[in-house]
């Protein structure tokens, strides 16, 4: 891993994610790119074009100064290379562009979780970004502090694409000498013979554990707490519009409710 991309809106939640990303970059080591999305100012429909241009220039100048100061502060504090990426647009749209232009291998972003029913229905900014990134995305809860990655978990549903990510996850965790726990939350209709056969896939990496339960996020959070995990990784499945009517995304639910960072593979 050579470059970490971290979007920020300068909020407390985003600043916490920046600190987490800086800790990762220092240990790997990797470069850190801090991205800020600028919003086009609202002006009266009859205002001259020069008014909008002046407001956009002022907004960009102010944000660039703030972002560059933050880059310098983080660079000095962690002794890492930090650069900025600034553009007008929605953060969820700009991340994929920044990934490509900056050569990012990992995206780190903060989330305050889902605070009300509207957040759950429409999705937080973090979950919107998560659906558009091309590389693994680490979502950091607002109160999560970096405490190393000595113990981490990988949650699998035993689909082929989910199983395939375990090796990539192992490679990402190698710089941290992490102990990886593989876990599966089994619903009642999964037979023990079926599970025993599938669990063989993971014998070389970890001692896989299977939990019985219907509420997958609740069971995973309990597993995180009981095993003192510092991070949980998951594979995000892409459903078409029809499938989405009948599936609740477990990855989104974990992003909303987990107290530890969640690493999402797309």
CSV table of C-alpha atoms in Angstrom, one decimal, residues 43-210:
chain,number,residue,atom,x,y,z
A,43,UNK,CA,-26.7,32.9,-5.6
A,44,UNK,CA,-29.7,34.7,-6.9
A,45,UNK,CA,-30.8,33.6,-10.4
A,46,UNK,CA,-30.5,37.1,-11.7
A,47,UNK,CA,-27.0,37.8,-10.2
A,48,UNK,CA,-24.3,38.4,-12.8
A,49,UNK,CA,-22.0,35.5,-13.6
A,50,UNK,CA,-19.1,37.5,-12.1
A,51,UNK,CA,-20.7,37.3,-8.7
A,52,UNK,CA,-20.7,33.5,-8.7
A,53,UNK,CA,-17.2,33.4,-10.0
A,54,UNK,CA,-15.9,35.7,-7.3
A,55,UNK,CA,-17.7,33.7,-4.6
A,56,UNK,CA,-16.3,30.4,-5.9
A,57,UNK,CA,-12.8,31.9,-6.0
A,58,UNK,CA,-13.1,33.1,-2.4
A,59,UNK,CA,-14.4,29.8,-1.2
A,60,UNK,CA,-11.6,27.9,-2.9
A,61,UNK,CA,-8.9,30.2,-1.6
A,62,UNK,CA,-10.2,29.9,2.0
A,63,UNK,CA,-10.6,26.1,1.8
A,64,UNK,CA,-7.2,25.6,0.2
A,65,UNK,CA,-5.5,27.6,2.9
A,66,UNK,CA,-7.2,25.6,5.6
A,67,UNK,CA,-6.5,22.2,3.9
A,68,UNK,CA,-2.8,23.0,3.2
A,69,UNK,CA,-2.4,24.1,6.8
A,70,UNK,CA,-3.9,20.8,7.9
A,71,UNK,CA,-1.6,18.8,5.6
A,72,UNK,CA,1.4,20.6,7.0
A,73,UNK,CA,0.2,20.0,10.6
A,74,UNK,CA,-0.3,16.2,10.0
A,75,UNK,CA,3.0,15.9,8.1
A,76,UNK,CA,5.0,17.4,10.9
A,77,UNK,CA,3.2,15.5,13.6
A,78,UNK,CA,3.5,12.1,12.0
A,79,UNK,CA,6.6,12.6,9.8
A,80,UNK,CA,4.8,11.4,6.7
A,81,UNK,CA,4.2,12.8,3.2
A,82,UNK,CA,0.8,14.6,3.1
A,83,UNK,CA,-0.7,16.3,0.1
A,84,UNK,CA,-4.1,17.9,-0.7
A,85,UNK,CA,-6.9,17.3,-3.2
A,86,UNK,CA,-9.5,20.1,-3.6
A,87,UNK,CA,-12.3,20.4,-6.1
A,88,UNK,CA,-15.9,21.5,-6.5
A,89,UNK,CA,-18.5,18.8,-6.3
A,90,UNK,CA,-20.1,16.2,-4.1
A,91,UNK,CA,-17.7,14.2,-1.9
A,92,UNK,CA,-19.3,10.9,-3.1
A,93,UNK,CA,-18.5,11.8,-6.7
A,94,UNK,CA,-15.1,13.2,-6.2
A,95,UNK,CA,-13.6,10.3,-4.2
A,96,UNK,CA,-13.4,8.0,-7.2
A,97,UNK,CA,-11.7,10.8,-9.3
A,98,UNK,CA,-9.3,11.4,-6.4
A,99,UNK,CA,-8.6,7.7,-6.1
A,100,UNK,CA,-7.5,7.6,-9.7
A,101,UNK,CA,-5.5,10.8,-10.0
A,102,UNK,CA,-3.7,10.3,-6.7
A,103,UNK,CA,-3.1,6.5,-7.0
A,104,UNK,CA,-4.9,5.7,-3.7
A,105,UNK,CA,-4.9,2.1,-2.5
A,106,UNK,CA,-7.2,2.8,0.5
A,107,UNK,CA,-9.9,5.3,1.4
A,108,UNK,CA,-10.4,6.3,5.1
A,109,UNK,CA,-13.4,8.3,6.1
A,110,UNK,CA,-15.3,9.2,9.2
A,111,UNK,CA,-18.9,8.7,10.0
A,112,UNK,CA,-21.3,9.8,12.8
A,113,UNK,CA,-23.5,6.8,12.1
A,114,UNK,CA,-27.2,6.8,11.3
A,115,UNK,CA,-28.7,9.3,13.8
A,116,UNK,CA,-32.3,9.1,12.6
A,117,UNK,CA,-34.7,7.3,10.3
A,118,UNK,CA,-33.9,9.6,7.4
A,119,UNK,CA,-30.2,8.7,7.6
A,120,UNK,CA,-31.0,5.1,7.5
A,121,UNK,CA,-33.4,5.5,4.5
A,122,UNK,CA,-31.2,7.8,2.4
A,123,UNK,CA,-27.8,6.7,3.6
A,124,UNK,CA,-25.1,8.7,5.4
A,125,UNK,CA,-22.4,10.5,3.4
A,126,UNK,CA,-20.0,7.7,4.4
A,127,UNK,CA,-22.2,5.0,3.0
A,128,UNK,CA,-22.8,7.0,-0.2
A,129,UNK,CA,-19.0,7.3,-0.7
A,130,UNK,CA,-18.6,3.6,0.2
A,131,UNK,CA,-20.7,2.6,-2.8
A,132,UNK,CA,-18.6,4.6,-5.3
A,133,UNK,CA,-15.0,3.8,-4.2
A,134,UNK,CA,-12.9,1.3,-6.2
A,135,UNK,CA,-10.6,0.4,-3.4
A,136,UNK,CA,-11.1,-0.9,0.1
A,137,UNK,CA,-12.8,1.7,2.3
A,138,UNK,CA,-12.2,2.0,6.0
A,139,UNK,CA,-15.1,3.7,7.8
A,140,UNK,CA,-14.1,5.2,11.2
A,141,UNK,CA,-16.8,5.9,13.8
A,142,UNK,CA,-16.6,9.4,15.4
A,143,UNK,CA,-15.3,8.2,18.7
A,144,UNK,CA,-12.9,5.5,17.5
A,145,UNK,CA,-9.3,6.0,18.4
A,146,UNK,CA,-6.3,4.3,16.8
A,147,UNK,CA,-5.1,1.6,19.3
A,148,UNK,CA,-3.1,-0.5,16.9
A,149,UNK,CA,-4.4,-3.4,14.9
A,150,UNK,CA,-3.1,-6.4,16.8
A,151,UNK,CA,-6.6,-8.2,16.7
A,152,UNK,CA,-8.9,-7.8,13.7
A,153,UNK,CA,-11.8,-9.7,12.3
A,154,UNK,CA,-13.1,-10.8,8.9
A,155,UNK,CA,-16.9,-11.4,8.6
A,156,UNK,CA,-17.9,-13.7,5.8
A,157,UNK,CA,-21.1,-15.0,4.4
A,158,UNK,CA,-19.2,-17.7,2.5
A,159,UNK,CA,-20.1,-16.5,-1.0
A,160,UNK,CA,-17.2,-16.9,-3.4
A,161,UNK,CA,-16.4,-13.2,-3.7
A,162,UNK,CA,-16.5,-12.8,0.0
A,163,UNK,CA,-14.1,-15.7,0.5
A,164,UNK,CA,-11.8,-14.3,-2.2
A,165,UNK,CA,-11.1,-11.2,-0.2
A,166,UNK,CA,-9.6,-12.9,2.9
A,167,UNK,CA,-6.2,-13.1,1.2
A,168,UNK,CA,-6.3,-9.4,0.3
A,169,UNK,CA,-7.3,-8.6,3.8
A,170,UNK,CA,-4.4,-10.6,5.2
A,171,UNK,CA,-2.0,-8.7,3.0
A,172,UNK,CA,-3.3,-5.4,4.2
A,173,UNK,CA,-2.9,-6.4,7.8
A,174,UNK,CA,0.6,-7.8,7.4
A,175,UNK,CA,2.4,-4.5,8.4
A,176,UNK,CA,0.5,-4.6,11.7
A,177,UNK,CA,1.2,-8.2,12.6
A,178,UNK,CA,-2.5,-8.6,13.1
A,179,UNK,CA,-4.1,-11.7,14.5
A,180,UNK,CA,-7.1,-12.3,12.2
A,181,UNK,CA,-10.4,-13.9,13.4
A,182,UNK,CA,-12.7,-15.2,10.7
A,183,UNK,CA,-16.4,-15.2,11.8
A,184,UNK,CA,-19.7,-16.2,10.2
A,185,UNK,CA,-23.1,-15.6,11.5
A,186,UNK,CA,-25.2,-18.6,10.5
A,187,UNK,CA,-29.0,-18.5,10.1
A,188,UNK,CA,-31.1,-21.4,11.2
A,189,UNK,CA,-31.4,-23.0,7.8
A,190,UNK,CA,-27.6,-23.6,7.4
A,191,UNK,CA,-26.7,-27.2,8.1
A,192,UNK,CA,-23.6,-28.1,10.2
A,193,UNK,CA,-22.3,-30.3,7.4
A,194,UNK,CA,-22.6,-27.4,4.9
A,195,UNK,CA,-20.7,-25.1,7.3
A,196,UNK,CA,-18.0,-27.6,8.1
A,197,UNK,CA,-17.3,-28.1,4.4
A,198,UNK,CA,-17.0,-24.3,3.7
A,199,UNK,CA,-15.0,-23.6,6.9
A,200,UNK,CA,-12.1,-25.6,5.4
A,201,UNK,CA,-11.4,-22.6,3.1
A,202,UNK,CA,-10.1,-20.6,6.0
A,203,UNK,CA,-8.1,-23.2,8.0
A,204,UNK,CA,-4.7,-21.9,6.8
A,205,UNK,CA,-5.4,-18.3,8.0
A,206,UNK,CA,-7.4,-18.5,11.1
A,207,UNK,CA,-9.5,-20.7,13.3
A,208,UNK,CA,-12.9,-19.8,11.9
A,209,UNK,CA,-15.8,-19.3,14.2
A,210,UNK,CA,-19.5,-19.7,13.5
